[in-house]
PDB file of C-alpha atoms in Angstrom:
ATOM      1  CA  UNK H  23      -5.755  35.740  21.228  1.00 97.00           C
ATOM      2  CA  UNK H  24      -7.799  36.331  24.294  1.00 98.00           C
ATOM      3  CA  UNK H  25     -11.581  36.983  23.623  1.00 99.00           C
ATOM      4  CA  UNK H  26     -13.691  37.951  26.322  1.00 99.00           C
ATOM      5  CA  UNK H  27     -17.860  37.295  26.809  1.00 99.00           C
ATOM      6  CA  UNK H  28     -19.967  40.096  28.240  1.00 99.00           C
ATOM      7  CA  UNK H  29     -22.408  38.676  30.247  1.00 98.00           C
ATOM      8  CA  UNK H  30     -25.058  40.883  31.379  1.00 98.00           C
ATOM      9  CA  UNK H  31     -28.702  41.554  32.171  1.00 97.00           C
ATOM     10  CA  UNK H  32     -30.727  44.283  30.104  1.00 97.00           C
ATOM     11  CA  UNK H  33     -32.725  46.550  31.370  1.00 95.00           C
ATOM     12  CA  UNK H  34     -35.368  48.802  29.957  1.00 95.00           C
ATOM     13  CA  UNK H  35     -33.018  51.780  30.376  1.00 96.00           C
ATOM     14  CA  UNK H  36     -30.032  52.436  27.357  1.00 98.00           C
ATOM     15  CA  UNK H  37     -27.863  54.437  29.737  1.00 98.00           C
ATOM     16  CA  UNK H  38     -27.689  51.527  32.722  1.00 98.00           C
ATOM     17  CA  UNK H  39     -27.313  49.051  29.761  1.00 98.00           C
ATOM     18  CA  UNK H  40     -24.561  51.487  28.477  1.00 99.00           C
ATOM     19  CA  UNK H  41     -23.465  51.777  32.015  1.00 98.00           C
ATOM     20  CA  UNK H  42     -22.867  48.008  32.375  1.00 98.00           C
ATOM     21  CA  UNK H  43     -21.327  47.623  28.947  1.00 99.00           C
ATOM     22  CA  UNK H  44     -18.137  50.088  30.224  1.00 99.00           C
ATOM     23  CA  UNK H  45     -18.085  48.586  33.293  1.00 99.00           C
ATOM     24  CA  UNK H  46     -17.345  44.535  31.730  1.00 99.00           C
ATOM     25  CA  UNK H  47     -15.852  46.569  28.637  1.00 99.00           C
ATOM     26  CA  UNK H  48     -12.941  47.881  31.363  1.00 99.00           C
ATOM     27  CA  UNK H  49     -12.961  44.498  33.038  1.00 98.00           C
ATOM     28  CA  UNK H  50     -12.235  43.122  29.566  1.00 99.00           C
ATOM     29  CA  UNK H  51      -9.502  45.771  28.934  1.00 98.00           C
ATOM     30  CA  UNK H  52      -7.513  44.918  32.335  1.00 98.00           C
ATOM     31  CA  UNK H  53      -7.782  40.762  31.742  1.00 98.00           C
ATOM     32  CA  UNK H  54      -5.996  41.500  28.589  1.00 98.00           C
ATOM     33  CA  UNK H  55      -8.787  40.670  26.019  1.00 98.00           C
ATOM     34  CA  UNK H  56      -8.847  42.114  22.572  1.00 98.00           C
ATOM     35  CA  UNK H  57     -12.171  41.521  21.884  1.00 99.00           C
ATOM     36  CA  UNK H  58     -15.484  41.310  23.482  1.00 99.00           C
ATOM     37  CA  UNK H  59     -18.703  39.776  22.655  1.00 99.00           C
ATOM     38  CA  UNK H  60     -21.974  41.118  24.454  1.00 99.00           C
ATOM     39  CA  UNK H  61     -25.603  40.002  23.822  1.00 99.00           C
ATOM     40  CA  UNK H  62     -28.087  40.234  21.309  1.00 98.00           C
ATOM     41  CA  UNK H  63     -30.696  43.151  21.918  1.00 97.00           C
ATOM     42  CA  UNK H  64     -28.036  44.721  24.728  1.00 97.00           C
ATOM     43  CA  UNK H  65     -29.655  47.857  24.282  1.00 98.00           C
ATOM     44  CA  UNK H  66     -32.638  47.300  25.839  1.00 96.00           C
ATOM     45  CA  UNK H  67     -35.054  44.672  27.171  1.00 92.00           C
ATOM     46  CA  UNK H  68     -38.587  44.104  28.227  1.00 82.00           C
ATOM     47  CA  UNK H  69     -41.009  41.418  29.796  1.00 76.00           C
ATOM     48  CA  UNK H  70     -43.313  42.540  27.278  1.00 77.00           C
ATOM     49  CA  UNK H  71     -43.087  39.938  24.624  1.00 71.00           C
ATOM     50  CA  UNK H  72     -45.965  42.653  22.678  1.00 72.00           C
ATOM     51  CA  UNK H  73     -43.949  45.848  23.190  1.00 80.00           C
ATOM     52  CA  UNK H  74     -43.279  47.578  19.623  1.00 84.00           C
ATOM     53  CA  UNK H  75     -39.749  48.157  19.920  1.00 92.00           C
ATOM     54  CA  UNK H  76     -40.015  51.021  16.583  1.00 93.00           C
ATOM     55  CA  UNK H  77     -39.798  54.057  19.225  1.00 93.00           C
ATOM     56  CA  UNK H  78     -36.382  52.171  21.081  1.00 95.00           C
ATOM     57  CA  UNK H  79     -34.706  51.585  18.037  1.00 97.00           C
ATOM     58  CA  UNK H  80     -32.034  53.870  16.675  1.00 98.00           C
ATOM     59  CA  UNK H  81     -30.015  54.364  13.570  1.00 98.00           C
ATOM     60  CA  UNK H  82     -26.324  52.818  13.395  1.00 98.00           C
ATOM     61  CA  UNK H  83     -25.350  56.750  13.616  1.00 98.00           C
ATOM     62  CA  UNK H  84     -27.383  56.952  16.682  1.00 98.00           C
ATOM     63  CA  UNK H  85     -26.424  57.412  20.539  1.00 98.00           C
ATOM     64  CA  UNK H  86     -26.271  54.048  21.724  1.00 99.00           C
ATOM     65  CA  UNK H  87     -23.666  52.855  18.746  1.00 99.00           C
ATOM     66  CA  UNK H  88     -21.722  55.781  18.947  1.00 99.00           C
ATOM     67  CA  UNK H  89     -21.181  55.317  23.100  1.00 99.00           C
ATOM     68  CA  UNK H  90     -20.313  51.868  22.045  1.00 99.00           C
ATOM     69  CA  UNK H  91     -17.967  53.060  19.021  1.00 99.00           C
ATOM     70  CA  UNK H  92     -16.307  55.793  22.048  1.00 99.00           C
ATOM     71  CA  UNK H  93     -15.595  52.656  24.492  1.00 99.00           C
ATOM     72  CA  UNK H  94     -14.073  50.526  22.314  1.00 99.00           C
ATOM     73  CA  UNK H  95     -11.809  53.678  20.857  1.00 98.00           C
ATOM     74  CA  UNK H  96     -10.964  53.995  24.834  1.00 98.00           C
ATOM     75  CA  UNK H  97     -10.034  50.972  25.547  1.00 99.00           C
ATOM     76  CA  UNK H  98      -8.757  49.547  22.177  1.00 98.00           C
ATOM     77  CA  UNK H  99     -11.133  46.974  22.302  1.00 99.00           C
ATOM     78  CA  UNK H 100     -13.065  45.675  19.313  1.00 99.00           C
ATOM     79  CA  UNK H 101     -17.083  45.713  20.589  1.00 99.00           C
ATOM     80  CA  UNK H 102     -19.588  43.192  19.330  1.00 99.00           C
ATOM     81  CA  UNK H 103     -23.134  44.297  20.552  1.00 99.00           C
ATOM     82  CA  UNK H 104     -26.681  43.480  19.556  1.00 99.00           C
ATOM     83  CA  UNK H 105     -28.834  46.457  18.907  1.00 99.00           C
ATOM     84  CA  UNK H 106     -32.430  47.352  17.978  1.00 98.00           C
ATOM     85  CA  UNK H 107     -31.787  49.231  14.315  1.00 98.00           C
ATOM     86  CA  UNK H 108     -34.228  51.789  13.299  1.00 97.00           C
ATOM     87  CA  UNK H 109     -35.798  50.772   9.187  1.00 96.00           C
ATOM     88  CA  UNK H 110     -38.600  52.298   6.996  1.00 93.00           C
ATOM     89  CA  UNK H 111     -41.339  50.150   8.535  1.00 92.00           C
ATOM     90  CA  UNK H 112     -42.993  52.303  11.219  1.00 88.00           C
ATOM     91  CA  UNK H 113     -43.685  48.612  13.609  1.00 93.00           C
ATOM     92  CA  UNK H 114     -40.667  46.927  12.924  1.00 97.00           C
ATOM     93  CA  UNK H 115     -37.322  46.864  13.835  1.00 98.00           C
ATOM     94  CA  UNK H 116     -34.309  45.257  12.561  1.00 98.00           C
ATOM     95  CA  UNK H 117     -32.538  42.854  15.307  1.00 98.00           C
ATOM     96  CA  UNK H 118     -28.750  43.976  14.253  1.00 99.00           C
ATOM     97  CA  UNK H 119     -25.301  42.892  15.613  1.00 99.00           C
ATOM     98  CA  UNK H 120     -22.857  45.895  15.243  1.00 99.00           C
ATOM     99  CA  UNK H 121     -18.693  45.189  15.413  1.00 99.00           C
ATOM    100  CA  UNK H 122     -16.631  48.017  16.564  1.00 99.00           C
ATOM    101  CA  UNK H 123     -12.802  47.829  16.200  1.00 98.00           C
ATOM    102  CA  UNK H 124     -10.383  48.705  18.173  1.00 98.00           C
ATOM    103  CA  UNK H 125     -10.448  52.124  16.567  1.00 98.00           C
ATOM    104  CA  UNK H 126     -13.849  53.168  17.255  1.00 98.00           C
ATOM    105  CA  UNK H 127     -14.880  52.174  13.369  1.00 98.00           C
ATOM    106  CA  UNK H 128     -17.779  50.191  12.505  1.00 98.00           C
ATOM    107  CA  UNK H 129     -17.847  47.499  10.244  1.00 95.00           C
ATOM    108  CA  UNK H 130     -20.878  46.266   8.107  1.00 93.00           C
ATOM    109  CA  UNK H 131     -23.901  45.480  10.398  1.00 97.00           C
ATOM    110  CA  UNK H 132     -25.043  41.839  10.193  1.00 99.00           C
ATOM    111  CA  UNK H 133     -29.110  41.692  10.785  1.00 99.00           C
ATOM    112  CA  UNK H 134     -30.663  38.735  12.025  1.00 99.00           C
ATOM    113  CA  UNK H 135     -31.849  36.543   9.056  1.00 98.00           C
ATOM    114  CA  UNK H 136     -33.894  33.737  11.324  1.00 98.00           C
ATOM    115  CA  UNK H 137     -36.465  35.210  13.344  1.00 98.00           C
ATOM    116  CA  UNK H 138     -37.962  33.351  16.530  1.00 97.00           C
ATOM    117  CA  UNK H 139     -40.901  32.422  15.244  1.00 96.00           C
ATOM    118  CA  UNK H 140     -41.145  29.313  17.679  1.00 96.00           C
ATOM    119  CA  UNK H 141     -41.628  28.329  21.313  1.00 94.00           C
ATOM    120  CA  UNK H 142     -44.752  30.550  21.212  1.00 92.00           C
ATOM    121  CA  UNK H 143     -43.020  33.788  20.487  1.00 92.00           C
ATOM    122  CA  UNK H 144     -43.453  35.964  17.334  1.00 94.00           C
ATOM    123  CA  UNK H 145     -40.457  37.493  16.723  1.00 96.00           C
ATOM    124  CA  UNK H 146     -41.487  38.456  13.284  1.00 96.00           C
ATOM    125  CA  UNK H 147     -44.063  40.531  14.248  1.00 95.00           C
ATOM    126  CA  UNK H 148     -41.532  43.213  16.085  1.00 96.00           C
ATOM    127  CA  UNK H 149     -38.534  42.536  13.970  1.00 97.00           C
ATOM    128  CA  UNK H 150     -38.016  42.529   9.885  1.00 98.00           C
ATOM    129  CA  UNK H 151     -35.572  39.885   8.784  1.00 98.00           C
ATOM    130  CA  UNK H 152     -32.283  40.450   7.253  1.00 98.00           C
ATOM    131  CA  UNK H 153     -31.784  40.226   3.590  1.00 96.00           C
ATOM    132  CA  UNK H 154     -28.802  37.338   3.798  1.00 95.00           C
ATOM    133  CA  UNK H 155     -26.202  39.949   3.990  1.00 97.00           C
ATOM    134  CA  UNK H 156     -23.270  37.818   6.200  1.00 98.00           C
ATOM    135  CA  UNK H 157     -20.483  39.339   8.116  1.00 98.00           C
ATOM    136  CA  UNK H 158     -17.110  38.059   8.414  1.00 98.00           C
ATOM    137  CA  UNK H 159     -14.196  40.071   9.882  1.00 98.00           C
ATOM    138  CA  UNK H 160     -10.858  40.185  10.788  1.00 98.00           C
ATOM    139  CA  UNK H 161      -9.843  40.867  14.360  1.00 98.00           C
ATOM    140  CA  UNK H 162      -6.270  39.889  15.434  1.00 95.00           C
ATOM    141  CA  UNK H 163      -4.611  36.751  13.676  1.00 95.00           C
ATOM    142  CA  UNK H 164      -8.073  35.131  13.639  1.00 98.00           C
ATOM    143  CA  UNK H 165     -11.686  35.593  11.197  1.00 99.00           C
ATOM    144  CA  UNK H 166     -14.978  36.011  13.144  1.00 99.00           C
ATOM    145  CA  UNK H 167     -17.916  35.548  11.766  1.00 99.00           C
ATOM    146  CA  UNK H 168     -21.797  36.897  13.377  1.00 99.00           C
ATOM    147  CA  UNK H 169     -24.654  34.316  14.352  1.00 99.00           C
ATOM    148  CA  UNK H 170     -27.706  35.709  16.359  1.00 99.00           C
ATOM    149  CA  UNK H 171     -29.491  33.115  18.679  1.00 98.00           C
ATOM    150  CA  UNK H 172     -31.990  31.347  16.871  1.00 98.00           C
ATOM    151  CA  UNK H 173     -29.715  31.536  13.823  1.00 99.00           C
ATOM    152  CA  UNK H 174     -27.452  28.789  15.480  1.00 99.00           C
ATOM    153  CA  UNK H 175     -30.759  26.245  14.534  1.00 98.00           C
ATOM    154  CA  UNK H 176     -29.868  26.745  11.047  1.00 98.00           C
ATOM    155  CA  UNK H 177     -26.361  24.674  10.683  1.00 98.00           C
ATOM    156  CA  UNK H 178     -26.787  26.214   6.789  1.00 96.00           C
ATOM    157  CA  UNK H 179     -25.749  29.535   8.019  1.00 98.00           C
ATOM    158  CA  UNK H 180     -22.431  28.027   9.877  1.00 99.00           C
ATOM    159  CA  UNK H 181     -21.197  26.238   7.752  1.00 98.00           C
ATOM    160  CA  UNK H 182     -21.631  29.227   4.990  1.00 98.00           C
ATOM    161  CA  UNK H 183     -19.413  31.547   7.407  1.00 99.00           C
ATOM    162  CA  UNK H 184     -16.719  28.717   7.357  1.00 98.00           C
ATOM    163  CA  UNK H 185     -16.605  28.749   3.939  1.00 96.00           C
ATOM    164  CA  UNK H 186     -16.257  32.210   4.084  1.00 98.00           C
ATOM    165  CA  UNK H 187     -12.941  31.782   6.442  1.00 98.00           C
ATOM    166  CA  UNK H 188     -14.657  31.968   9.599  1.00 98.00           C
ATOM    167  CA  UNK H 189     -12.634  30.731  12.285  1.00 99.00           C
ATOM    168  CA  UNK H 190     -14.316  31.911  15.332  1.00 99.00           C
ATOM    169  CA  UNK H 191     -18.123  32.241  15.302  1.00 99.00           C
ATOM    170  CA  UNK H 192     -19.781  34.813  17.641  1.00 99.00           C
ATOM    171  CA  UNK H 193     -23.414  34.387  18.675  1.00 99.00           C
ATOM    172  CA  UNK H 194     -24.882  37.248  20.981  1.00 99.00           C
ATOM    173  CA  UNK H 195     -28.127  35.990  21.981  1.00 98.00           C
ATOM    174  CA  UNK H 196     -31.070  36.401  24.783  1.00 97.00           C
ATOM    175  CA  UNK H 197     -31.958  32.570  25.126  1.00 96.00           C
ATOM    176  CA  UNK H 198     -35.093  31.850  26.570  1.00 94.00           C
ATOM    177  CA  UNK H 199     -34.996  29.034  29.458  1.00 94.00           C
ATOM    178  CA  UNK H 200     -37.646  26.189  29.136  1.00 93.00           C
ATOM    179  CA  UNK H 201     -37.981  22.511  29.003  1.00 94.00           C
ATOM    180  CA  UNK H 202     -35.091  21.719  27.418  1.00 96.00           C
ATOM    181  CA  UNK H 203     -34.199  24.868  25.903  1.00 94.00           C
ATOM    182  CA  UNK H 204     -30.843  25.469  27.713  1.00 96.00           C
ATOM    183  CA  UNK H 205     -30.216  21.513  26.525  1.00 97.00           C
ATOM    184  CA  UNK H 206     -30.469  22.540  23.140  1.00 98.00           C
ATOM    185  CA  UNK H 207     -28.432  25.844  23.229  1.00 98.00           C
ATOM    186  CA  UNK H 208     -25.506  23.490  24.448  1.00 98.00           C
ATOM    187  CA  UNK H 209     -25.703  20.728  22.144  1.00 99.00           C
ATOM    188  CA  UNK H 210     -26.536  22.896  19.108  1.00 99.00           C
ATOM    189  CA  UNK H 211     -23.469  25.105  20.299  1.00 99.00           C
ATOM    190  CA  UNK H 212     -21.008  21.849  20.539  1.00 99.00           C
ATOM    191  CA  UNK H 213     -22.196  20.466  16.844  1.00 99.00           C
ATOM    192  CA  UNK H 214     -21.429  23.599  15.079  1.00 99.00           C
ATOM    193  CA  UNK H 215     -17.712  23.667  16.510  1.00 99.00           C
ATOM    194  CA  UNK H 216     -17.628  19.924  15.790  1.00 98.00           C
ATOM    195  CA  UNK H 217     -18.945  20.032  11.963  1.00 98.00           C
ATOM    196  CA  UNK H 218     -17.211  23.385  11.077  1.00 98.00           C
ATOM    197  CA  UNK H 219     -14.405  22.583  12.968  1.00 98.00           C
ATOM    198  CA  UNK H 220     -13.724  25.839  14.618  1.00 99.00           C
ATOM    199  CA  UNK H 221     -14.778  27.740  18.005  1.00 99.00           C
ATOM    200  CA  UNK H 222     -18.340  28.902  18.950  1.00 99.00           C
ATOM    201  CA  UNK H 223     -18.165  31.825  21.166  1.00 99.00           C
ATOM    202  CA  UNK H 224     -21.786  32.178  23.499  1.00 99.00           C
ATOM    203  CA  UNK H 225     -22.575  35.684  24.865  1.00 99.00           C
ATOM    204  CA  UNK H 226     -25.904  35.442  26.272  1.00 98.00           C
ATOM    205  CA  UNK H 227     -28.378  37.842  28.476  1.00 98.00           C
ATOM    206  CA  UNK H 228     -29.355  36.587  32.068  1.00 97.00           C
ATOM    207  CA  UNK H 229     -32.452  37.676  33.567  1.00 89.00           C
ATOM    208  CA  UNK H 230     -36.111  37.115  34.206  1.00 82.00           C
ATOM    209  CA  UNK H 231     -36.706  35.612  30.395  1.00 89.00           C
ATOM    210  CA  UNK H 232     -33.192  34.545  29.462  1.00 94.00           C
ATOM    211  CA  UNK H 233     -31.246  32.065  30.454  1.00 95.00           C
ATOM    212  CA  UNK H 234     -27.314  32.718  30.524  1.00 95.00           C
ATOM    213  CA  UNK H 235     -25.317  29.952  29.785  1.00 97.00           C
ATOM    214  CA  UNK H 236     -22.623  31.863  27.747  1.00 98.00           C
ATOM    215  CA  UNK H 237     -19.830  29.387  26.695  1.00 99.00           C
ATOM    216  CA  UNK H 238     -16.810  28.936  24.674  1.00 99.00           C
ATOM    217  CA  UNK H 239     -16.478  25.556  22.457  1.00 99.00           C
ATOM    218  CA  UNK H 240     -13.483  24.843  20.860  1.00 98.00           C
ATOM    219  CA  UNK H 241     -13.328  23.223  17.527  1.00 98.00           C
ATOM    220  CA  UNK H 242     -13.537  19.860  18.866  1.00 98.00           C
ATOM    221  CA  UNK H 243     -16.447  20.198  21.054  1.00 98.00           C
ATOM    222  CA  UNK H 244     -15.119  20.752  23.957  1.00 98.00           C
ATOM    223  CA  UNK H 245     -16.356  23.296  26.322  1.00 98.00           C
ATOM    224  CA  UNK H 246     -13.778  25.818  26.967  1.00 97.00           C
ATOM    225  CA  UNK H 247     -15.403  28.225  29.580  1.00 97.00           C
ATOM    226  CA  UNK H 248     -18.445  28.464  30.713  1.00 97.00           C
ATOM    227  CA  UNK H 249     -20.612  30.334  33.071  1.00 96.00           C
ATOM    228  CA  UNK H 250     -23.971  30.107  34.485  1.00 91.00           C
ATOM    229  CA  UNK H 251     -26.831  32.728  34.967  1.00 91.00           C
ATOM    230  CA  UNK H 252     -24.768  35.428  36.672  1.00 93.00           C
ATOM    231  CA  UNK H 253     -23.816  38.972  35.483  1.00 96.00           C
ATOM    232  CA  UNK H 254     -19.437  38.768  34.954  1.00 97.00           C
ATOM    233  CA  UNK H 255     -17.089  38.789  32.252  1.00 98.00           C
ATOM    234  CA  UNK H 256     -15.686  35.004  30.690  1.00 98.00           C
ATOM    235  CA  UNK H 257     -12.292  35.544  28.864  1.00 98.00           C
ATOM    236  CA  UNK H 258     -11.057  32.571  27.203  1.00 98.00           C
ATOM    237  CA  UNK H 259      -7.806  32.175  25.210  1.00 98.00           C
ATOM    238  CA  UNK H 260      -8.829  30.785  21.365  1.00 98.00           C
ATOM    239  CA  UNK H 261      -5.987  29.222  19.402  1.00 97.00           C
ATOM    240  CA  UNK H 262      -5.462  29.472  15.743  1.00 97.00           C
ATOM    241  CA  UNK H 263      -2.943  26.169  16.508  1.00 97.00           C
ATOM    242  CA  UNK H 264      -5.991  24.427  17.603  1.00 98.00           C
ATOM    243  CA  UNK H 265      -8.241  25.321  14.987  1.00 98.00           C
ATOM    244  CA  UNK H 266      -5.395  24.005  12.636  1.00 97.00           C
ATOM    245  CA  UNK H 267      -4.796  20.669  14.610  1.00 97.00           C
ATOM    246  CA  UNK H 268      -8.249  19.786  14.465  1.00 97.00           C
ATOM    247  CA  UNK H 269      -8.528  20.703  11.186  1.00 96.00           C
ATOM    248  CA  UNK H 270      -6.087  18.073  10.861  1.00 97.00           C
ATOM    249  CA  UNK H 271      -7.241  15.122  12.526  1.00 97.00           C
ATOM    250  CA  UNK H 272     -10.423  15.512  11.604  1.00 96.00           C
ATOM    251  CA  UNK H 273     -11.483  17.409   8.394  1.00 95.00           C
ATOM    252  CA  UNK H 274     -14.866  17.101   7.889  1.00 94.00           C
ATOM    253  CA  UNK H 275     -15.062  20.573   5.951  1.00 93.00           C
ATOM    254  CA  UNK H 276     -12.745  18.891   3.146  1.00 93.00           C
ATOM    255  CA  UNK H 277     -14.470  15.499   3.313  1.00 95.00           C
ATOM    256  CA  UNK H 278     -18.020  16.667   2.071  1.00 93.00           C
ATOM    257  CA  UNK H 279     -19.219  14.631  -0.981  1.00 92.00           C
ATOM    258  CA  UNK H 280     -19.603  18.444  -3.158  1.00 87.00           C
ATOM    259  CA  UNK H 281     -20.956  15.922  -5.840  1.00 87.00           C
ATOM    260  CA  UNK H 282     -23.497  14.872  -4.738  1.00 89.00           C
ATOM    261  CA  UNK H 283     -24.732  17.778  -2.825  1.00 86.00           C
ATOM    262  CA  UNK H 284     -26.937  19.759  -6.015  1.00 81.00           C
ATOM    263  CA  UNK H 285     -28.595  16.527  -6.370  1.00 83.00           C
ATOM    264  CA  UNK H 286     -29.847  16.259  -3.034  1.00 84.00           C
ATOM    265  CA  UNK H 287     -30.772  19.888  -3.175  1.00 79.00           C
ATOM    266  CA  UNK H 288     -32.817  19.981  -6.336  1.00 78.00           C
ATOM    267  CA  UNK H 289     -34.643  16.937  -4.655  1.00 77.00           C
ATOM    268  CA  UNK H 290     -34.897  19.344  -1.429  1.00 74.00           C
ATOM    269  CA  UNK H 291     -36.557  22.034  -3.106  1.00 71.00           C
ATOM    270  CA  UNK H 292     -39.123  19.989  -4.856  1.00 68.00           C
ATOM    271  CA  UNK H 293     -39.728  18.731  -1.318  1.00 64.00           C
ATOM    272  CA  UNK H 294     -39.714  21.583   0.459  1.00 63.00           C
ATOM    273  CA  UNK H 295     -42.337  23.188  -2.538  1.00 66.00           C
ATOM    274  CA  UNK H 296     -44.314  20.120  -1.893  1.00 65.00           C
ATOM    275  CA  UNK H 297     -44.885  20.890   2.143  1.00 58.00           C
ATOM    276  CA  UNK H 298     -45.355  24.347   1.571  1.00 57.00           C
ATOM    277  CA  UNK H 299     -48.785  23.496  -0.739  1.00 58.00           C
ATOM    278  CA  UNK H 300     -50.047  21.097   1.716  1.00 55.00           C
ATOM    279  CA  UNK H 301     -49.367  23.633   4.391  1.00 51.00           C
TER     280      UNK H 301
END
């Protein structure tokens, strides 16, 4: 099945972002790809780190989502795109993935469950976390599952979407470059192909605070595709065969020692509730 990345820079304006998003959306299309992944927040973007984004956001029955829903009916093309989602909090936002079959239908939204508390940014102070809600999905002969960015520091939630079925997992994100930061969104990438044995699909923003670097991993590790820190679309041909190969040769999802597991986690929480006091 052949996949395709959106990589793209966001702007403060939702019609140029829209704008951009039929433009790679049609590249997509003619390159024969029957699915494409664009970033997280591809609706809009700021260099204000302390902009409230509660008067950009917009409900999943709102104008940006249904341009998006329109495009992929057009081009038979199921959409994955990060959004800002409007919620009851007047401040805060939720920081949502939306997929869009080929159809024009949506599916069940995923919201981001890790926020970027970290590096200096607050993420949590814009953005309400999800409740755990997952999202799995079938597209072709192949299962996706949704990461967001920061979520792919969490190898818990990976590993729960492969036990879900996920073959494939998609992770739109707006990476920020730093000292080692675009280190880290490679490695951390390449170890959740390797340990869930399937592919990681990258679909990052460039621009002034984010790096690029979208990728494709297989499930061994191995960087498929790549590309840098320029605007384009990557489309990369994922194999079910190779999921199942590696699966074979190496199958660390069916070697996990399940009994001993609880243990360690009962001693985990009384760790964790431990830290927290001392905190």
């Amino acid at each position: 099945m052949k996949i395709a990345v959106g990589q793209m820079s966001v702007s403060n304006d939702k019609d140029t972002n829209l704008s951009t998003i039929e433009e790679l959306v049609s590249q997509a299309f003619e390159a024969g790809a029957k699915l494409i992944c664009f970033p997280e927040c591809c609706m809009y973007s700021s260099v204000d780190d302390t902009e409230s984004f509660a008067n950009i956001a917009e409900p999943l029955s709102g104008p940006f989502v249904s341009a998006l829903k329109r495009f992929a009916n057009l081009y038979s093309i199921c959409i994955v795109a990060g959004i800002f989602e409007s919620s009851v909090d007047a401040n805060r936002v939720y920081n949502t993935v939306v997929v869009i079959d080929e159809n024009g239908q949506i599916k069940d939204p995923y919201r981001k469950i890790h926020l970027y508390d970290a590096f200096g940014t607050k993420e949590s102070e814009r953005v309400i976390a999800g409740d755990g809600n997952t999202l799995v999905f079938q597209a072709g002969n192949l299962t996706f599952g949704v990461m967001t960015c920061y979520d792919l520091r969490f190898p818990e939630l990976a590993r729960f979407l492969a036990f879900q079925g996920a073959q494939v997992i998609l992770l739109p994100a707006a990476w920020r470059p730093g000292p080692m930061k675009e280190s880290h969104l490679e490695i951390l990438t390449r170890a959740r192909a390797i340990e869930n044995n399937l592919y990681m699909v990258v679909a990052a923003q460039v621009g002034v605070n984010c790096c690029g670097n979208s990728m494709v991993v297989d499930p061994m590790g191995v960087i498929q595709s790549s590309v840098a820190n320029n605007e384009c679309i990557l489309v990369t041909e994922v194999r079910r065969e190779r999921i199942d190969e590696v699966r074979e040769v190496s199958p660390t999802l069916q070697n996990r020692r399940t009994d001993l597991y609880a243990r360690w986690r009962d001693t985990n929480q009384r760790w964790y509730e431990d830290v927290s006091s001392e905190a």
